[in-house]
Amino acid sequence: GQVVGLCFLAFLLCNMDRVNMSIAVLPMSQEYGWGPATVGLVQSSFFWGYLLTQVAGGILADRVGGKKVLGAGVLWWSVATTLTPAAAKLGLPWLFAARACMGVGEGVAMPAMNSMVSRWVPKQERSRSLALVYSGMYAGSVAGLGVSPHIMEAFEWPSVFWIFGSLGVGWFVLWQYLAASNPAEDSRITERERQFIQQGTDLGEATVLRIPWGELLSRKEVWAIIVCHFCHNWGTFILLTWMPSYYHDVLGFDLMQSGMYSVLPWITMAISANAGGWLADLLVSKGWDVTTVRKTFQTLGFLGPAFCLSQLSSIQSPMEAVTLMVWSQGLDALSQSGLYSNHQDIAPRYSGVLLGMSNTAGVLAGVLGTAATGYILHHGSWDEVWDVAVVLYLVGTVVWNVFSTGEKIID
């Protein structure tokens, strides 16, 4: 429980530190005279670092343990966050470097967390624990988007980076004292708890020495996760990056409204991810086939948003659009009990590496999708943006239902 709670807090900080830039960039671009193209580069420089450490973070976590990797990641990105204002003063290359360094730190968070959860959480509690940890990211977006403007009004924009960064250092101290990479290394739990956890996780003392790349890359079930992660993130990242602009340009909301309505879908996602996680675990413990559960939840997670986004072209009022967005993201969050729980089903021992592989595809979708959206809007309309996302959701649905499994295929 402690481990899951601390992971939740790490993810909360992870997204707070990530979204504060999307708000701070407004006063910063005024102060330093940046144009939209520069702002785009500042926002995306984070992803350059983030892409680099996805797979590496998974390999490290599966080898030396999630505690060291996640702890180092949080400390690293918190320091990078704290240094951001100083870097901005020195000039753009420095700022890009600081943001990329932050990405390097955050890149290891997901795979390291996954590696720890697969060693700590028994199978029948897995979906809900993962849903809780991931909802830390949604909560972080809400907190970051909600708190940043107030801090900036009170104390100038650099303070946001200093305050958020120092929270991470505080977390690190707690983590060093309270967490362990797996039950075998934890001196504060009883022998009975340790055996219960190890029986439930199918892993025992497992540390990983050699990673079976050939076997991982030759399995269609692994490719199903990678392809579907790409399809899923294309839609999600477009909404994450462009939603305020869509609200502003198409629906005519002012900035306060855009901010407020951008927070709503994140709240729905947090609720629905957790509800979905409980339901998925309940069905598995009632004897449902894991494959059926993963396929059902992921199909809802793809077809729900696809339907909602396809309706956006025929809306009558702005509130209808907001409602569709909220439903789209709420259903999308059921993927936490489909795609995102599947790494640990099929290869629990290598779940960190596997998440690193599929998340690399996911981040690529984010970078490409965000760029493609700008390109499409330059030549066409929002309807075409949604069409592309819908097509990818449908492709994902087919691939997932044909190729995925909930059984353990790689020991």
GROMACS .gro file of C-alpha atoms in nm:
model
  411
    1GLY     CA    1   0.000   0.000   0.000
    2GLN     CA    2   0.278   0.241   0.091
    3VAL     CA    3   0.459   0.171  -0.231
    4VAL     CA    4   0.146   0.235  -0.438
    5GLY     CA    5   0.075   0.554  -0.243
    6LEU     CA    6   0.426   0.691  -0.296
    7CYS     CA    7   0.413   0.602  -0.666
    8PHE     CA    8   0.083   0.795  -0.686
    9LEU     CA    9   0.257   1.101  -0.537
   10ALA     CA   10   0.551   1.064  -0.776
   11PHE     CA   11   0.314   1.068  -1.074
   12LEU     CA   12   0.123   1.362  -0.927
   13LEU     CA   13   0.449   1.559  -0.920
   14CYS     CA   14   0.544   1.422  -1.262
   15ASN     CA   15   0.248   1.585  -1.434
   16MET     CA   16   0.246   1.899  -1.217
   17ASP     CA   17   0.603   1.964  -1.329
   18ARG     CA   18   0.506   1.886  -1.686
   19VAL     CA   19   0.195   2.104  -1.723
   20ASN     CA   20   0.324   2.405  -1.530
   21MET     CA   21   0.521   2.491  -1.844
   22SER     CA   22   0.208   2.514  -2.059
   23ILE     CA   23   0.090   2.799  -1.835
   24ALA     CA   24   0.426   2.957  -1.744
   25VAL     CA   25   0.509   2.980  -2.113
   26LEU     CA   26   0.256   3.267  -2.145
   27PRO     CA   27   0.442   3.520  -1.924
   28MET     CA   28   0.777   3.375  -2.032
   29SER     CA   29   0.713   3.430  -2.403
   30GLN     CA   30   0.613   3.790  -2.329
   31GLU     CA   31   0.925   3.850  -2.122
   32TYR     CA   32   1.166   3.694  -2.374
   33GLY     CA   33   0.975   3.780  -2.692
   34TRP     CA   34   0.919   3.426  -2.823
   35GLY     CA   35   0.696   3.357  -3.123
   36PRO     CA   36   0.458   3.057  -3.152
   37ALA     CA   37   0.724   2.847  -3.330
   38THR     CA   38   0.965   2.894  -3.039
   39VAL     CA   39   0.696   2.814  -2.785
   40GLY     CA   40   0.629   2.491  -2.975
   41LEU     CA   41   0.998   2.398  -2.951
   42VAL     CA   42   1.008   2.479  -2.579
   43GLN     CA   43   0.704   2.255  -2.521
   44SER     CA   44   0.840   1.968  -2.729
   45SER     CA   45   1.200   1.977  -2.597
   46PHE     CA   46   1.068   1.784  -2.297
   47PHE     CA   47   0.981   1.489  -2.524
   48TRP     CA   48   1.331   1.464  -2.669
   49GLY     CA   49   1.461   1.356  -2.330
   50TYR     CA   50   1.147   1.158  -2.250
   51LEU     CA   51   1.187   0.937  -2.558
   52LEU     CA   52   1.549   0.853  -2.475
   53THR     CA   53   1.492   0.691  -2.137
   54GLN     CA   54   1.175   0.485  -2.187
   55VAL     CA   55   1.343   0.154  -2.270
   56ALA     CA   56   1.659   0.226  -2.069
   57GLY     CA   57   1.451   0.302  -1.760
   58GLY     CA   58   1.271  -0.030  -1.793
   59ILE     CA   59   1.593  -0.227  -1.835
   60LEU     CA   60   1.752  -0.055  -1.535
   61ALA     CA   61   1.446  -0.100  -1.314
   62ASP     CA   62   1.414  -0.470  -1.398
   63ARG     CA   63   1.788  -0.510  -1.317
   64VAL     CA   64   1.878  -0.287  -1.022
   65GLY     CA   65   1.528  -0.242  -0.881
   66GLY     CA   66   1.256   0.020  -0.920
   67LYS     CA   67   1.339   0.199  -0.597
   68LYS     CA   68   1.675   0.332  -0.713
   69VAL     CA   69   1.554   0.415  -1.064
   70LEU     CA   70   1.232   0.593  -0.969
   71GLY     CA   71   1.404   0.776  -0.681
   72ALA     CA   72   1.683   0.897  -0.907
   73GLY     CA   73   1.432   0.996  -1.177
   74VAL     CA   74   1.223   1.212  -0.944
   75LEU     CA   75   1.528   1.379  -0.792
   76TRP     CA   76   1.673   1.444  -1.138
   77TRP     CA   77   1.356   1.598  -1.284
   78SER     CA   78   1.292   1.805  -0.969
   79VAL     CA   79   1.639   1.958  -0.989
   80ALA     CA   80   1.587   2.023  -1.363
   81THR     CA   81   1.251   2.190  -1.284
   82THR     CA   82   1.412   2.412  -1.019
   83LEU     CA   83   1.686   2.519  -1.263
   84THR     CA   84   1.438   2.603  -1.544
   85PRO     CA   85   1.408   2.980  -1.470
   86ALA     CA   86   1.787   3.019  -1.453
   87ALA     CA   87   1.823   2.829  -1.782
   88ALA     CA   88   1.563   3.052  -1.949
   89LYS     CA   89   1.764   3.359  -1.848
   90LEU     CA   90   2.080   3.212  -2.003
   91GLY     CA   91   1.906   3.158  -2.337
   92LEU     CA   92   1.703   2.910  -2.543
   93PRO     CA   93   1.967   2.636  -2.586
   94TRP     CA   94   1.998   2.619  -2.206
   95LEU     CA   95   1.623   2.608  -2.162
   96PHE     CA   96   1.591   2.327  -2.418
   97ALA     CA   97   1.860   2.137  -2.232
   98ALA     CA   98   1.685   2.184  -1.896
   99ARG     CA   99   1.351   2.068  -2.038
  100ALA     CA  100   1.512   1.769  -2.210
  101CYS     CA  101   1.687   1.677  -1.883
  102MET     CA  102   1.350   1.691  -1.713
  103GLY     CA  103   1.219   1.455  -1.980
  104VAL     CA  104   1.508   1.216  -1.915
  105GLY     CA  105   1.405   1.200  -1.547
  106GLU     CA  106   1.033   1.160  -1.617
  107GLY     CA  107   1.099   0.902  -1.889
  108VAL     CA  108   1.211   0.643  -1.635
  109ALA     CA  109   0.912   0.699  -1.403
  110MET     CA  110   0.655   0.487  -1.586
  111PRO     CA  111   0.873   0.179  -1.655
  112ALA     CA  112   1.025   0.189  -1.303
  113MET     CA  113   0.682   0.215  -1.144
  114ASN     CA  114   0.558  -0.073  -1.360
  115SER     CA  115   0.854  -0.285  -1.256
  116MET     CA  116   0.783  -0.218  -0.887
  117VAL     CA  117   0.410  -0.283  -0.914
  118SER     CA  118   0.470  -0.618  -1.083
  119ARG     CA  119   0.692  -0.720  -0.788
  120TRP     CA  120   0.471  -0.577  -0.511
  121VAL     CA  121   0.108  -0.613  -0.614
  122PRO     CA  122  -0.067  -0.951  -0.632
  123LYS     CA  123  -0.242  -1.027  -0.961
  124GLN     CA  124  -0.596  -0.990  -0.828
  125GLU     CA  125  -0.527  -0.630  -0.716
  126ARG     CA  126  -0.329  -0.520  -1.018
  127SER     CA  127  -0.574  -0.317  -1.228
  128ARG     CA  128  -0.692  -0.102  -0.941
  129SER     CA  129  -0.340  -0.034  -0.811
  130LEU     CA  130  -0.221   0.069  -1.156
  131ALA     CA  131  -0.533   0.280  -1.205
  132LEU     CA  132  -0.465   0.459  -0.875
  133VAL     CA  133  -0.102   0.531  -0.965
  134TYR     CA  134  -0.189   0.652  -1.314
  135SER     CA  135  -0.470   0.869  -1.181
  136GLY     CA  136  -0.189   1.051  -0.997
  137MET     CA  137  -0.098   1.182  -1.342
  138TYR     CA  138  -0.451   1.311  -1.402
  139ALA     CA  139  -0.461   1.464  -1.056
  140GLY     CA  140  -0.122   1.622  -1.128
  141SER     CA  141  -0.260   1.782  -1.446
  142VAL     CA  142  -0.557   1.916  -1.252
  143ALA     CA  143  -0.336   2.044  -0.967
  144GLY     CA  144  -0.076   2.190  -1.202
  145LEU     CA  145  -0.332   2.368  -1.424
  146GLY     CA  146  -0.528   2.482  -1.119
  147VAL     CA  147  -0.250   2.599  -0.889
  148SER     CA  148   0.008   2.747  -1.129
  149PRO     CA  149  -0.190   3.062  -1.226
  150HIS     CA  150  -0.246   3.149  -0.860
  151ILE     CA  151   0.121   3.104  -0.766
  152MET     CA  152   0.223   3.318  -1.063
  153GLU     CA  153  -0.018   3.594  -0.968
  154ALA     CA  154   0.115   3.596  -0.613
  155PHE     CA  155   0.490   3.564  -0.675
  156GLU     CA  156   0.610   3.593  -1.042
  157TRP     CA  157   0.650   3.293  -1.276
  158PRO     CA  158   0.990   3.150  -1.165
  159SER     CA  159   0.841   3.065  -0.825
  160VAL     CA  160   0.623   2.794  -0.981
  161PHE     CA  161   0.932   2.600  -1.086
  162TRP     CA  162   1.104   2.650  -0.751
  163ILE     CA  163   0.803   2.543  -0.545
  164PHE     CA  164   0.715   2.238  -0.760
  165GLY     CA  165   1.082   2.136  -0.779
  166SER     CA  166   1.136   2.147  -0.404
  167LEU     CA  167   0.828   1.926  -0.348
  168GLY     CA  168   1.007   1.656  -0.548
  169VAL     CA  169   1.314   1.676  -0.326
  170GLY     CA  170   1.089   1.630  -0.021
  171TRP     CA  171   0.930   1.325  -0.184
  172PHE     CA  172   1.274   1.177  -0.247
  173VAL     CA  173   1.361   1.187   0.125
  174LEU     CA  174   1.038   1.001   0.213
  175TRP     CA  175   1.098   0.749  -0.065
  176GLN     CA  176   1.451   0.663   0.051
  177TYR     CA  177   1.319   0.600   0.399
  178LEU     CA  178   0.994   0.415   0.321
  179ALA     CA  179   1.025   0.221  -0.005
  180ALA     CA  180   1.192  -0.102  -0.122
  181SER     CA  181   1.223  -0.242  -0.475
  182ASN     CA  182   1.062  -0.577  -0.390
  183PRO     CA  183   0.922  -0.754  -0.083
  184ALA     CA  184   1.245  -0.949  -0.027
  185GLU     CA  185   1.437  -0.625   0.036
  186ASP     CA  186   1.182  -0.468   0.273
  187SER     CA  187   1.271  -0.505   0.640
  188ARG     CA  188   0.944  -0.355   0.765
  189ILE     CA  189   0.693  -0.613   0.643
  190THR     CA  190   0.622  -0.947   0.813
  191GLU     CA  191   0.726  -1.282   0.670
  192ARG     CA  192   0.359  -1.369   0.611
  193GLU     CA  193   0.294  -1.055   0.406
  194ARG     CA  194   0.609  -1.125   0.207
  195GLN     CA  195   0.501  -1.478   0.116
  196PHE     CA  196   0.148  -1.363   0.030
  197ILE     CA  197   0.283  -1.102  -0.211
  198GLN     CA  198   0.538  -1.333  -0.371
  199GLN     CA  199   0.279  -1.606  -0.431
  200GLY     CA  200   0.044  -1.354  -0.590
  201THR     CA  201   0.298  -1.199  -0.827
  202ASP     CA  202   0.448  -1.520  -0.985
  203LEU     CA  203   0.793  -1.364  -0.952
  204GLY     CA  204   0.964  -1.440  -0.622
  205GLU     CA  205   1.315  -1.299  -0.606
  206ALA     CA  206   1.334  -1.221  -0.973
  207THR     CA  207   1.595  -0.976  -1.088
  208VAL     CA  208   1.657  -0.975  -1.458
  209LEU     CA  209   2.000  -1.033  -1.605
  210ARG     CA  210   1.937  -1.091  -1.973
  211ILE     CA  211   1.648  -0.951  -2.170
  212PRO     CA  212   1.510  -1.179  -2.443
  213TRP     CA  213   1.482  -0.914  -2.716
  214GLY     CA  214   1.437  -1.174  -2.990
  215GLU     CA  215   1.150  -1.339  -2.810
  216LEU     CA  216   0.986  -1.011  -2.712
  217LEU     CA  217   1.000  -0.872  -3.066
  218SER     CA  218   0.887  -1.193  -3.234
  219ARG     CA  219   0.554  -1.218  -3.048
  220LYS     CA  220   0.241  -1.078  -3.210
  221GLU     CA  221   0.095  -1.007  -2.863
  222VAL     CA  222   0.385  -0.772  -2.788
  223TRP     CA  223   0.334  -0.590  -3.119
  224ALA     CA  224  -0.037  -0.564  -3.041
  225ILE     CA  225   0.051  -0.363  -2.729
  226ILE     CA  226   0.301  -0.145  -2.919
  227VAL     CA  227   0.067  -0.066  -3.210
  228CYS     CA  228  -0.232  -0.003  -2.984
  229HIS     CA  229  -0.028   0.222  -2.755
  230PHE     CA  230   0.052   0.432  -3.062
  231CYS     CA  231  -0.314   0.445  -3.174
  232HIS     CA  232  -0.430   0.530  -2.823
  233ASN     CA  233  -0.179   0.808  -2.756
  234TRP     CA  234  -0.234   0.982  -3.088
  235GLY     CA  235  -0.584   1.084  -2.977
  236THR     CA  236  -0.495   1.141  -2.613
  237PHE     CA  237  -0.194   1.365  -2.681
  238ILE     CA  238  -0.383   1.574  -2.937
  239LEU     CA  239  -0.649   1.642  -2.675
  240LEU     CA  240  -0.385   1.711  -2.411
  241THR     CA  241  -0.190   1.961  -2.620
  242TRP     CA  242  -0.455   2.119  -2.839
  243MET     CA  243  -0.770   2.117  -2.627
  244PRO     CA  244  -0.725   2.474  -2.494
  245SER     CA  245  -0.667   2.600  -2.851
  246TYR     CA  246  -0.974   2.414  -2.979
  247TYR     CA  247  -1.186   2.562  -2.700
  248HIS     CA  248  -1.048   2.906  -2.771
  249ASP     CA  249  -1.053   2.910  -3.153
  250VAL     CA  250  -1.356   2.698  -3.238
  251LEU     CA  251  -1.585   2.734  -2.938
  252GLY     CA  252  -1.486   3.092  -2.859
  253PHE     CA  253  -1.407   3.047  -2.489
  254ASP     CA  254  -1.179   3.297  -2.316
  255LEU     CA  255  -0.862   3.179  -2.140
  256MET     CA  256  -1.016   3.130  -1.795
  257GLN     CA  257  -1.298   2.918  -1.943
  258SER     CA  258  -1.056   2.722  -2.161
  259GLY     CA  259  -0.848   2.641  -1.854
  260MET     CA  260  -1.151   2.544  -1.651
  261TYR     CA  261  -1.305   2.323  -1.918
  262SER     CA  262  -0.966   2.163  -1.994
  263VAL     CA  263  -0.952   2.039  -1.636
  264LEU     CA  264  -1.292   1.862  -1.654
  265PRO     CA  265  -1.186   1.570  -1.878
  266TRP     CA  266  -0.889   1.500  -1.649
  267ILE     CA  267  -1.119   1.472  -1.348
  268THR     CA  268  -1.345   1.231  -1.540
  269MET     CA  269  -1.041   1.028  -1.642
  270ALA     CA  270  -0.922   0.994  -1.283
  271ILE     CA  271  -1.264   0.874  -1.169
  272SER     CA  272  -1.326   0.640  -1.459
  273ALA     CA  273  -0.974   0.487  -1.450
  274ASN     CA  274  -1.021   0.392  -1.086
  275ALA     CA  275  -1.377   0.266  -1.132
  276GLY     CA  276  -1.263   0.063  -1.434
  277GLY     CA  277  -0.970  -0.078  -1.236
  278TRP     CA  278  -1.193  -0.198  -0.952
  279LEU     CA  279  -1.441  -0.350  -1.195
  280ALA     CA  280  -1.170  -0.527  -1.396
  281ASP     CA  281  -1.016  -0.676  -1.079
  282LEU     CA  282  -1.358  -0.780  -0.956
  283LEU     CA  283  -1.432  -0.964  -1.283
  284VAL     CA  284  -1.093  -1.139  -1.277
  285SER     CA  285  -1.143  -1.249  -0.915
  286LYS     CA  286  -1.494  -1.374  -1.006
  287GLY     CA  287  -1.325  -1.609  -1.251
  288TRP     CA  288  -1.354  -1.416  -1.576
  289ASP     CA  289  -1.086  -1.491  -1.830
  290VAL     CA  290  -0.817  -1.220  -1.815
  291THR     CA  291  -0.802  -1.200  -2.195
  292THR     CA  292  -1.176  -1.129  -2.215
  293VAL     CA  293  -1.149  -0.856  -1.951
  294ARG     CA  294  -0.852  -0.684  -2.122
  295LYS     CA  295  -1.021  -0.700  -2.465
  296THR     CA  296  -1.355  -0.571  -2.336
  297PHE     CA  297  -1.208  -0.272  -2.151
  298GLN     CA  298  -0.971  -0.175  -2.430
  299THR     CA  299  -1.246  -0.200  -2.693
  300LEU     CA  300  -1.458   0.043  -2.488
  301GLY     CA  301  -1.147   0.260  -2.444
  302PHE     CA  302  -1.106   0.283  -2.823
  303LEU     CA  303  -1.461   0.286  -2.959
  304GLY     CA  304  -1.593   0.529  -2.695
  305PRO     CA  305  -1.360   0.816  -2.788
  306ALA     CA  306  -1.388   0.730  -3.159
  307PHE     CA  307  -1.766   0.773  -3.142
  308CYS     CA  308  -1.746   1.096  -2.937
  309LEU     CA  309  -1.488   1.258  -3.163
  310SER     CA  310  -1.678   1.160  -3.478
  311GLN     CA  311  -1.980   1.353  -3.345
  312LEU     CA  312  -1.789   1.679  -3.297
  313SER     CA  313  -1.849   1.796  -3.654
  314SER     CA  314  -2.226   1.805  -3.604
  315ILE     CA  315  -2.254   1.989  -3.272
  316GLN     CA  316  -2.491   2.282  -3.213
  317SER     CA  317  -2.349   2.445  -2.901
  318PRO     CA  318  -2.010   2.479  -2.724
  319MET     CA  319  -2.133   2.286  -2.419
  320GLU     CA  320  -2.214   1.987  -2.641
  321ALA     CA  321  -1.852   1.983  -2.753
  322VAL     CA  322  -1.729   1.998  -2.393
  323THR     CA  323  -1.964   1.713  -2.299
  324LEU     CA  324  -1.834   1.500  -2.587
  325MET     CA  325  -1.474   1.573  -2.482
  326VAL     CA  326  -1.548   1.474  -2.123
  327TRP     CA  327  -1.713   1.147  -2.232
  328SER     CA  328  -1.437   1.079  -2.479
  329GLN     CA  329  -1.165   1.107  -2.214
  330GLY     CA  330  -1.371   0.926  -1.952
  331LEU     CA  331  -1.415   0.622  -2.176
  332ASP     CA  332  -1.055   0.652  -2.294
  333ALA     CA  333  -0.939   0.600  -1.933
  334LEU     CA  334  -1.080   0.244  -1.938
  335SER     CA  335  -0.763   0.165  -2.135
  336GLN     CA  336  -0.588   0.155  -1.795
  337SER     CA  337  -0.756  -0.182  -1.740
  338GLY     CA  338  -0.690  -0.296  -2.098
  339LEU     CA  339  -0.371  -0.195  -2.274
  340TYR     CA  340  -0.189  -0.056  -1.970
  341SER     CA  341  -0.241  -0.360  -1.747
  342ASN     CA  342  -0.144  -0.603  -2.021
  343HIS     CA  343   0.236  -0.570  -1.999
  344GLN     CA  344   0.227  -0.742  -1.662
  345ASP     CA  345  -0.014  -1.012  -1.782
  346ILE     CA  346   0.199  -1.136  -2.068
  347ALA     CA  347   0.553  -1.085  -1.936
  348PRO     CA  348   0.556  -0.994  -1.566
  349ARG     CA  349   0.932  -1.032  -1.537
  350TYR     CA  350   1.002  -0.792  -1.822
  351SER     CA  351   0.706  -0.559  -1.769
  352GLY     CA  352   0.937  -0.257  -1.720
  353VAL     CA  353   1.115  -0.311  -2.051
  354LEU     CA  354   0.790  -0.388  -2.229
  355LEU     CA  355   0.624  -0.069  -2.106
  356GLY     CA  356   0.936   0.120  -2.214
  357MET     CA  357   0.900  -0.026  -2.565
  358SER     CA  358   0.530   0.047  -2.603
  359ASN     CA  359   0.554   0.389  -2.438
  360THR     CA  360   0.825   0.487  -2.687
  361ALA     CA  361   0.569   0.421  -2.961
  362GLY     CA  362   0.313   0.612  -2.753
  363VAL     CA  363   0.537   0.917  -2.713
  364LEU     CA  364   0.621   0.911  -3.084
  365ALA     CA  365   0.247   0.921  -3.153
  366GLY     CA  366   0.226   1.223  -2.924
  367VAL     CA  367   0.506   1.408  -3.100
  368LEU     CA  368   0.383   1.318  -3.450
  369GLY     CA  369   0.016   1.371  -3.366
  370THR     CA  370   0.077   1.714  -3.217
  371ALA     CA  371   0.285   1.819  -3.516
  372ALA     CA  372   0.043   1.667  -3.768
  373THR     CA  373  -0.247   1.853  -3.606
  374GLY     CA  374  -0.069   2.185  -3.661
  375TYR     CA  375  -0.007   2.087  -4.023
  376ILE     CA  376  -0.368   1.974  -4.084
  377LEU     CA  377  -0.508   2.293  -3.927
  378HIS     CA  378  -0.282   2.498  -4.152
  379HIS     CA  379  -0.434   2.331  -4.462
  380GLY     CA  380  -0.773   2.206  -4.347
  381SER     CA  381  -1.008   2.201  -4.051
  382TRP     CA  382  -1.061   2.047  -3.708
  383ASP     CA  383  -1.295   1.786  -3.860
  384GLU     CA  384  -0.996   1.632  -4.039
  385VAL     CA  385  -0.796   1.631  -3.715
  386TRP     CA  386  -1.067   1.426  -3.544
  387ASP     CA  387  -1.105   1.199  -3.849
  388VAL     CA  388  -0.741   1.090  -3.828
  389ALA     CA  389  -0.774   1.016  -3.456
  390VAL     CA  390  -1.095   0.817  -3.515
  391VAL     CA  391  -0.934   0.606  -3.788
  392LEU     CA  392  -0.642   0.522  -3.558
  393TYR     CA  393  -0.879   0.429  -3.274
  394LEU     CA  394  -1.058   0.190  -3.512
  395VAL     CA  395  -0.731   0.036  -3.634
  396GLY     CA  396  -0.631  -0.012  -3.270
  397THR     CA  397  -0.961  -0.185  -3.192
  398VAL     CA  398  -0.912  -0.440  -3.470
  399VAL     CA  399  -0.546  -0.509  -3.388
  400TRP     CA  400  -0.620  -0.545  -3.017
  401ASN     CA  401  -0.911  -0.787  -3.059
  402VAL     CA  402  -0.729  -1.004  -3.311
  403PHE     CA  403  -0.384  -1.031  -3.152
  404SER     CA  404  -0.380  -0.955  -2.779
  405THR     CA  405  -0.395  -1.201  -2.489
  406GLY     CA  406  -0.420  -1.186  -2.110
  407GLU     CA  407  -0.212  -1.501  -2.054
  408LYS     CA  408   0.154  -1.509  -1.955
  409ILE     CA  409   0.347  -1.584  -2.275
  410ILE     CA  410   0.706  -1.500  -2.176
  411ASP     CA  411   0.846  -1.641  -1.857
   0.00000   0.00000   0.00000
